[in-house]
PDB file of C-alpha atoms in Angstrom:
ATOM      1  CA  UNK A  19     239.539  54.277  40.868  1.00 83.00           C
ATOM      2  CA  UNK A  20     238.046  53.779  44.286  1.00 86.00           C
ATOM      3  CA  UNK A  21     238.308  50.519  46.196  1.00 92.00           C
ATOM      4  CA  UNK A  22     237.039  49.408  49.568  1.00 96.00           C
ATOM      5  CA  UNK A  23     238.686  46.776  51.734  1.00 96.00           C
ATOM      6  CA  UNK A  24     237.419  44.856  54.712  1.00 97.00           C
ATOM      7  CA  UNK A  25     239.229  42.474  57.028  1.00 95.00           C
ATOM      8  CA  UNK A  26     239.190  39.918  58.184  1.00 96.00           C
ATOM      9  CA  UNK A  27     237.105  38.093  55.596  1.00 96.00           C
ATOM     10  CA  UNK A  28     235.894  35.533  58.122  1.00 97.00           C
ATOM     11  CA  UNK A  29     236.024  35.406  61.881  1.00 97.00           C
ATOM     12  CA  UNK A  30     234.945  32.881  64.499  1.00 97.00           C
ATOM     13  CA  UNK A  31     234.821  34.250  68.024  1.00 97.00           C
ATOM     14  CA  UNK A  32     233.585  32.925  71.376  1.00 97.00           C
ATOM     15  CA  UNK A  33     230.768  34.617  73.230  1.00 97.00           C
ATOM     16  CA  UNK A  34     232.092  37.365  75.474  1.00 97.00           C
ATOM     17  CA  UNK A  35     235.209  38.049  73.437  1.00 97.00           C
ATOM     18  CA  UNK A  36     236.014  41.470  71.924  1.00 97.00           C
ATOM     19  CA  UNK A  37     235.631  42.356  68.271  1.00 96.00           C
ATOM     20  CA  UNK A  38     237.365  44.673  65.866  1.00 97.00           C
ATOM     21  CA  UNK A  39     236.497  44.818  62.173  1.00 98.00           C
ATOM     22  CA  UNK A  40     238.269  47.230  59.885  1.00 97.00           C
ATOM     23  CA  UNK A  41     237.242  48.951  56.684  1.00 98.00           C
ATOM     24  CA  UNK A  42     239.388  51.205  54.520  1.00 97.00           C
ATOM     25  CA  UNK A  43     238.622  53.097  51.341  1.00 96.00           C
ATOM     26  CA  UNK A  44     241.138  54.094  48.692  1.00 95.00           C
ATOM     27  CA  UNK A  45     240.924  56.577  45.876  1.00 92.00           C
ATOM     28  CA  UNK A  46     238.541  59.088  47.415  1.00 88.00           C
ATOM     29  CA  UNK A  47     238.548  61.774  50.088  1.00 86.00           C
ATOM     30  CA  UNK A  48     235.960  62.681  52.718  1.00 88.00           C
ATOM     31  CA  UNK A  49     233.693  59.717  52.013  1.00 90.00           C
ATOM     32  CA  UNK A  50     230.553  58.957  53.944  1.00 91.00           C
ATOM     33  CA  UNK A  51     231.089  55.565  55.559  1.00 94.00           C
ATOM     34  CA  UNK A  52     228.547  52.984  56.668  1.00 94.00           C
ATOM     35  CA  UNK A  53     228.417  49.713  58.591  1.00 96.00           C
ATOM     36  CA  UNK A  54     225.621  47.247  57.850  1.00 95.00           C
ATOM     37  CA  UNK A  55     224.783  43.854  59.240  1.00 94.00           C
ATOM     38  CA  UNK A  56     223.100  41.165  57.206  1.00 93.00           C
ATOM     39  CA  UNK A  57     221.655  38.179  59.056  1.00 84.00           C
ATOM     40  CA  UNK A  58     221.507  34.891  57.145  1.00 77.00           C
ATOM     41  CA  UNK A  59     218.961  35.152  54.342  1.00 73.00           C
ATOM     42  CA  UNK A  60     217.903  38.616  55.428  1.00 77.00           C
ATOM     43  CA  UNK A  61     218.183  42.205  54.291  1.00 85.00           C
ATOM     44  CA  UNK A  62     220.728  44.818  55.254  1.00 91.00           C
ATOM     45  CA  UNK A  63     220.414  46.669  58.527  1.00 90.00           C
ATOM     46  CA  UNK A  64     222.258  49.980  58.845  1.00 90.00           C
ATOM     47  CA  UNK A  65     224.245  50.020  62.090  1.00 93.00           C
ATOM     48  CA  UNK A  66     226.372  53.163  61.915  1.00 94.00           C
ATOM     49  CA  UNK A  67     227.252  55.913  59.511  1.00 91.00           C
ATOM     50  CA  UNK A  68     229.927  58.579  59.543  1.00 93.00           C
ATOM     51  CA  UNK A  69     230.264  61.829  57.624  1.00 89.00           C
ATOM     52  CA  UNK A  70     233.728  62.678  58.908  1.00 90.00           C
ATOM     53  CA  UNK A  71     236.576  61.835  61.282  1.00 93.00           C
ATOM     54  CA  UNK A  72     235.247  61.231  64.775  1.00 91.00           C
ATOM     55  CA  UNK A  73     231.624  61.738  63.667  1.00 92.00           C
ATOM     56  CA  UNK A  74     229.568  58.609  64.247  1.00 93.00           C
ATOM     57  CA  UNK A  75     225.803  58.198  64.171  1.00 90.00           C
ATOM     58  CA  UNK A  76     224.187  55.053  65.514  1.00 89.00           C
ATOM     59  CA  UNK A  77     221.034  53.731  63.925  1.00 84.00           C
ATOM     60  CA  UNK A  78     220.124  50.993  66.383  1.00 80.00           C
ATOM     61  CA  UNK A  79     220.945  50.443  70.061  1.00 66.00           C
ATOM     62  CA  UNK A  80     223.126  47.379  70.366  1.00 79.00           C
ATOM     63  CA  UNK A  81     226.259  45.722  71.619  1.00 87.00           C
ATOM     64  CA  UNK A  82     228.436  47.351  68.974  1.00 94.00           C
ATOM     65  CA  UNK A  83     230.279  50.630  68.521  1.00 95.00           C
ATOM     66  CA  UNK A  84     232.044  52.323  65.627  1.00 96.00           C
ATOM     67  CA  UNK A  85     234.937  54.694  65.279  1.00 96.00           C
ATOM     68  CA  UNK A  86     236.523  56.659  62.470  1.00 97.00           C
ATOM     69  CA  UNK A  87     240.086  57.493  63.451  1.00 95.00           C
ATOM     70  CA  UNK A  88     241.130  58.526  59.939  1.00 95.00           C
ATOM     71  CA  UNK A  89     239.334  59.946  56.925  1.00 94.00           C
ATOM     72  CA  UNK A  90     239.165  56.643  55.057  1.00 95.00           C
ATOM     73  CA  UNK A  91     239.147  54.185  57.952  1.00 97.00           C
ATOM     74  CA  UNK A  92     236.062  52.869  59.711  1.00 97.00           C
ATOM     75  CA  UNK A  93     236.187  50.400  62.581  1.00 97.00           C
ATOM     76  CA  UNK A  94     233.408  48.318  64.110  1.00 97.00           C
ATOM     77  CA  UNK A  95     234.002  47.098  67.648  1.00 96.00           C
ATOM     78  CA  UNK A  96     232.470  45.251  70.528  1.00 96.00           C
ATOM     79  CA  UNK A  97     233.721  44.714  74.059  1.00 95.00           C
ATOM     80  CA  UNK A  98     231.791  41.468  74.579  1.00 96.00           C
ATOM     81  CA  UNK A  99     230.243  39.551  71.696  1.00 95.00           C
ATOM     82  CA  UNK A 100     226.801  37.986  71.934  1.00 94.00           C
ATOM     83  CA  UNK A 101     225.486  35.037  69.950  1.00 94.00           C
ATOM     84  CA  UNK A 102     223.108  37.447  68.224  1.00 91.00           C
ATOM     85  CA  UNK A 103     226.070  39.409  66.828  1.00 93.00           C
ATOM     86  CA  UNK A 104     226.708  36.662  64.270  1.00 93.00           C
ATOM     87  CA  UNK A 105     226.178  37.779  60.711  1.00 94.00           C
ATOM     88  CA  UNK A 106     227.690  39.232  57.577  1.00 96.00           C
ATOM     89  CA  UNK A 107     229.105  42.698  58.211  1.00 97.00           C
ATOM     90  CA  UNK A 108     229.353  45.049  55.300  1.00 97.00           C
ATOM     91  CA  UNK A 109     231.113  48.367  55.036  1.00 97.00           C
ATOM     92  CA  UNK A 110     230.079  50.855  52.380  1.00 96.00           C
ATOM     93  CA  UNK A 111     231.081  54.292  51.208  1.00 93.00           C
ATOM     94  CA  UNK A 112     229.511  57.097  49.249  1.00 90.00           C
ATOM     95  CA  UNK A 113     230.531  60.548  48.191  1.00 81.00           C
ATOM     96  CA  UNK A 114     228.232  63.518  48.049  1.00 66.00           C
ATOM     97  CA  UNK A 115     230.958  65.256  46.108  1.00 51.00           C
ATOM     98  CA  UNK A 116     230.389  63.189  42.988  1.00 49.00           C
ATOM     99  CA  UNK A 117     227.850  65.021  40.880  1.00 46.00           C
ATOM    100  CA  UNK A 118     224.638  63.191  40.204  1.00 47.00           C
ATOM    101  CA  UNK A 119     225.256  60.144  42.354  1.00 60.00           C
ATOM    102  CA  UNK A 120     223.973  58.915  45.663  1.00 71.00           C
ATOM    103  CA  UNK A 121     225.435  55.490  45.190  1.00 84.00           C
ATOM    104  CA  UNK A 122     226.757  53.436  48.044  1.00 90.00           C
ATOM    105  CA  UNK A 123     229.580  51.061  47.185  1.00 93.00           C
ATOM    106  CA  UNK A 124     229.958  47.991  49.318  1.00 96.00           C
ATOM    107  CA  UNK A 125     233.026  46.125  50.463  1.00 97.00           C
ATOM    108  CA  UNK A 126     233.448  42.341  50.287  1.00 96.00           C
ATOM    109  CA  UNK A 127     232.143  41.827  53.826  1.00 96.00           C
ATOM    110  CA  UNK A 128     233.227  39.982  56.968  1.00 97.00           C
ATOM    111  CA  UNK A 129     231.485  36.781  57.977  1.00 96.00           C
ATOM    112  CA  UNK A 130     231.336  36.712  61.791  1.00 96.00           C
ATOM    113  CA  UNK A 131     230.315  33.598  63.681  1.00 96.00           C
ATOM    114  CA  UNK A 132     229.946  33.843  67.438  1.00 96.00           C
ATOM    115  CA  UNK A 133     229.977  30.467  69.205  1.00 96.00           C
TER     116      UNK A 133
ATOM    117  CA  UNK B  25     207.060  55.143  57.101  1.00 59.00           C
ATOM    118  CA  UNK B  26     210.723  54.255  56.812  1.00 69.00           C
ATOM    119  CA  UNK B  27     210.084  50.769  55.470  1.00 88.00           C
ATOM    120  CA  UNK B  28     210.562  49.431  51.978  1.00 94.00           C
ATOM    121  CA  UNK B  29     208.504  46.315  51.320  1.00 95.00           C
ATOM    122  CA  UNK B  30     209.862  43.907  48.734  1.00 96.00           C
ATOM    123  CA  UNK B  31     208.199  40.945  47.058  1.00 96.00           C
ATOM    124  CA  UNK B  32     208.391  38.120  46.285  1.00 96.00           C
ATOM    125  CA  UNK B  33     210.790  36.632  48.803  1.00 95.00           C
ATOM    126  CA  UNK B  34     211.958  34.096  46.243  1.00 96.00           C
ATOM    127  CA  UNK B  35     211.467  33.673  42.517  1.00 97.00           C
ATOM    128  CA  UNK B  36     212.141  30.875  40.046  1.00 98.00           C
ATOM    129  CA  UNK B  37     212.301  31.743  36.367  1.00 98.00           C
ATOM    130  CA  UNK B  38     213.193  29.714  33.313  1.00 97.00           C
ATOM    131  CA  UNK B  39     216.109  30.800  31.166  1.00 97.00           C
ATOM    132  CA  UNK B  40     214.961  33.427  28.694  1.00 97.00           C
ATOM    133  CA  UNK B  41     211.991  34.460  30.806  1.00 97.00           C
ATOM    134  CA  UNK B  42     211.237  37.763  32.511  1.00 98.00           C
ATOM    135  CA  UNK B  43     211.988  38.216  36.201  1.00 98.00           C
ATOM    136  CA  UNK B  44     209.916  40.822  38.012  1.00 98.00           C
ATOM    137  CA  UNK B  45     210.586  42.036  41.548  1.00 98.00           C
ATOM    138  CA  UNK B  46     208.414  44.632  43.225  1.00 98.00           C
ATOM    139  CA  UNK B  47     208.974  47.165  45.990  1.00 98.00           C
ATOM    140  CA  UNK B  48     206.666  49.595  47.761  1.00 97.00           C
ATOM    141  CA  UNK B  49     207.402  52.499  50.060  1.00 96.00           C
ATOM    142  CA  UNK B  50     205.480  54.922  52.251  1.00 92.00           C
ATOM    143  CA  UNK B  51     207.725  57.920  52.708  1.00 88.00           C
ATOM    144  CA  UNK B  52     207.247  60.418  49.883  1.00 88.00           C
ATOM    145  CA  UNK B  53     210.497  62.132  50.877  1.00 86.00           C
ATOM    146  CA  UNK B  54     212.533  59.281  49.392  1.00 89.00           C
ATOM    147  CA  UNK B  55     214.434  60.697  46.418  1.00 87.00           C
ATOM    148  CA  UNK B  56     216.613  57.900  45.072  1.00 90.00           C
ATOM    149  CA  UNK B  57     215.793  54.240  44.451  1.00 94.00           C
ATOM    150  CA  UNK B  58     218.645  51.822  43.694  1.00 94.00           C
ATOM    151  CA  UNK B  59     218.614  48.107  43.071  1.00 97.00           C
ATOM    152  CA  UNK B  60     221.503  45.964  44.269  1.00 97.00           C
ATOM    153  CA  UNK B  61     222.561  42.477  43.199  1.00 97.00           C
ATOM    154  CA  UNK B  62     224.289  40.210  45.683  1.00 96.00           C
ATOM    155  CA  UNK B  63     225.950  36.871  45.031  1.00 96.00           C
ATOM    156  CA  UNK B  64     226.528  34.461  47.940  1.00 92.00           C
ATOM    157  CA  UNK B  65     229.374  35.544  50.192  1.00 91.00           C
ATOM    158  CA  UNK B  66     229.870  38.832  48.360  1.00 94.00           C
ATOM    159  CA  UNK B  67     228.951  42.418  49.030  1.00 95.00           C
ATOM    160  CA  UNK B  68     225.982  43.918  47.156  1.00 96.00           C
ATOM    161  CA  UNK B  69     226.754  45.672  43.887  1.00 95.00           C
ATOM    162  CA  UNK B  70     224.697  48.472  42.384  1.00 93.00           C
ATOM    163  CA  UNK B  71     222.685  47.232  39.427  1.00 95.00           C
ATOM    164  CA  UNK B  72     220.544  50.177  38.390  1.00 94.00           C
ATOM    165  CA  UNK B  73     218.947  53.186  40.060  1.00 93.00           C
ATOM    166  CA  UNK B  74     216.170  55.703  39.398  1.00 93.00           C
ATOM    167  CA  UNK B  75     214.960  59.043  40.706  1.00 89.00           C
ATOM    168  CA  UNK B  76     211.248  59.842  41.199  1.00 89.00           C
ATOM    169  CA  UNK B  77     211.113  62.311  38.312  1.00 90.00           C
ATOM    170  CA  UNK B  78     211.569  59.446  35.838  1.00 91.00           C
ATOM    171  CA  UNK B  79     209.012  56.669  35.206  1.00 94.00           C
ATOM    172  CA  UNK B  80     211.354  54.153  33.625  1.00 96.00           C
ATOM    173  CA  UNK B  81     215.061  53.512  33.256  1.00 96.00           C
ATOM    174  CA  UNK B  82     216.628  50.795  31.162  1.00 96.00           C
ATOM    175  CA  UNK B  83     220.181  49.490  31.181  1.00 95.00           C
ATOM    176  CA  UNK B  84     220.726  46.467  28.998  1.00 96.00           C
ATOM    177  CA  UNK B  85     218.417  43.671  30.136  1.00 97.00           C
ATOM    178  CA  UNK B  86     217.519  45.492  33.372  1.00 97.00           C
ATOM    179  CA  UNK B  87     214.658  47.973  33.632  1.00 97.00           C
ATOM    180  CA  UNK B  88     213.256  49.906  36.575  1.00 96.00           C
ATOM    181  CA  UNK B  89     209.634  50.959  36.362  1.00 96.00           C
ATOM    182  CA  UNK B  90     208.634  53.675  38.812  1.00 96.00           C
ATOM    183  CA  UNK B  91     205.073  54.622  39.776  1.00 95.00           C
ATOM    184  CA  UNK B  92     205.239  57.727  41.943  1.00 93.00           C
ATOM    185  CA  UNK B  93     201.509  57.964  42.635  1.00 94.00           C
ATOM    186  CA  UNK B  94     201.334  54.352  43.777  1.00 95.00           C
ATOM    187  CA  UNK B  95     204.659  54.623  45.621  1.00 95.00           C
ATOM    188  CA  UNK B  96     205.886  51.483  43.935  1.00 96.00           C
ATOM    189  CA  UNK B  97     208.862  50.539  41.810  1.00 97.00           C
ATOM    190  CA  UNK B  98     209.904  47.312  40.191  1.00 98.00           C
ATOM    191  CA  UNK B  99     212.877  45.622  38.578  1.00 98.00           C
ATOM    192  CA  UNK B 100     212.404  43.729  35.333  1.00 98.00           C
ATOM    193  CA  UNK B 101     215.117  41.381  34.092  1.00 98.00           C
ATOM    194  CA  UNK B 102     214.532  40.500  30.468  1.00 98.00           C
ATOM    195  CA  UNK B 103     215.889  37.305  28.907  1.00 98.00           C
ATOM    196  CA  UNK B 104     216.895  36.034  32.344  1.00 98.00           C
ATOM    197  CA  UNK B 105     220.055  33.947  32.443  1.00 97.00           C
ATOM    198  CA  UNK B 106     221.404  31.426  34.964  1.00 97.00           C
ATOM    199  CA  UNK B 107     224.146  33.949  35.749  1.00 97.00           C
ATOM    200  CA  UNK B 108     221.448  36.315  37.021  1.00 97.00           C
ATOM    201  CA  UNK B 109     220.745  33.917  39.883  1.00 98.00           C
ATOM    202  CA  UNK B 110     221.412  36.042  42.966  1.00 97.00           C
ATOM    203  CA  UNK B 111     219.646  37.979  45.685  1.00 96.00           C
ATOM    204  CA  UNK B 112     218.256  41.337  44.652  1.00 97.00           C
ATOM    205  CA  UNK B 113     217.604  44.218  47.031  1.00 96.00           C
ATOM    206  CA  UNK B 114     215.656  47.366  46.408  1.00 96.00           C
ATOM    207  CA  UNK B 115     216.406  50.417  48.497  1.00 94.00           C
ATOM    208  CA  UNK B 116     215.310  53.988  49.020  1.00 93.00           C
ATOM    209  CA  UNK B 117     217.178  57.092  50.142  1.00 88.00           C
ATOM    210  CA  UNK B 118     215.935  60.150  51.947  1.00 76.00           C
ATOM    211  CA  UNK B 119     217.767  63.383  52.321  1.00 68.00           C
ATOM    212  CA  UNK B 120     221.396  63.833  53.199  1.00 67.00           C
ATOM    213  CA  UNK B 121     224.128  61.411  54.224  1.00 70.00           C
ATOM    214  CA  UNK B 122     222.945  58.928  51.584  1.00 74.00           C
ATOM    215  CA  UNK B 123     221.271  56.705  54.157  1.00 83.00           C
ATOM    216  CA  UNK B 124     219.564  53.799  52.417  1.00 88.00           C
ATOM    217  CA  UNK B 125     216.575  51.799  53.606  1.00 89.00           C
ATOM    218  CA  UNK B 126     216.710  48.295  52.123  1.00 92.00           C
ATOM    219  CA  UNK B 127     213.992  45.856  51.261  1.00 93.00           C
ATOM    220  CA  UNK B 128     214.252  42.325  52.640  1.00 93.00           C
ATOM    221  CA  UNK B 129     215.598  40.918  49.372  1.00 95.00           C
ATOM    222  CA  UNK B 130     214.451  38.512  46.664  1.00 96.00           C
ATOM    223  CA  UNK B 131     216.318  35.325  45.953  1.00 96.00           C
ATOM    224  CA  UNK B 132     216.179  34.717  42.198  1.00 98.00           C
ATOM    225  CA  UNK B 133     216.945  31.359  40.644  1.00 98.00           C
ATOM    226  CA  UNK B 134     217.086  31.119  36.854  1.00 97.00           C
ATOM    227  CA  UNK B 135     216.842  27.546  35.672  1.00 95.00           C
ATOM    228  CA  UNK B 136     218.439  26.499  32.358  1.00 91.00           C
TER     229      UNK B 136
END
């Protein structure tokens, strides 16, 4: 079965510090990968998606970047965090290879607080 | 045209009652409409989903009603239970890469 991991689970960082969040998927190959941000009490905003190694598409201009160094690894980074980067970061995967499904499966999330 | 509008923002239902959450969209190219359930501090989990060629889909106590002409779809939770208390998100997908556009969410509280 497929599983998705995210770490760390929680993170408190000062303004101006760098950021690296990691997401890995097990049990599937060539997944589509996604990073979302969820502000407190709000909906999910798609930040980045990737259809393959090294292929990253950005949905919104911002202080963040993403990379996909391996097939099942997706990394969200920032060089200098802003207060507005606080939120709940969710990684998700989907597979166009599975017949009849467009489902995205979400990881457990990382709670980021920038002080 | 890329938005999905969800209502109400919050909902209180008595145990055993029916919870109804509505979503509306503009883009007729959307071809997949999932509902996600999210508990506090957890990632969203797929609850039920529908495609526009079907007007209704039922799974247990959860039903999606889909009105293609009105560009609206809704989630009905029958016999609502306190364990259903969570935030519910509707979403819509267009085309490849499985990119989803999410509604703003509905916080449901089921009182015993």
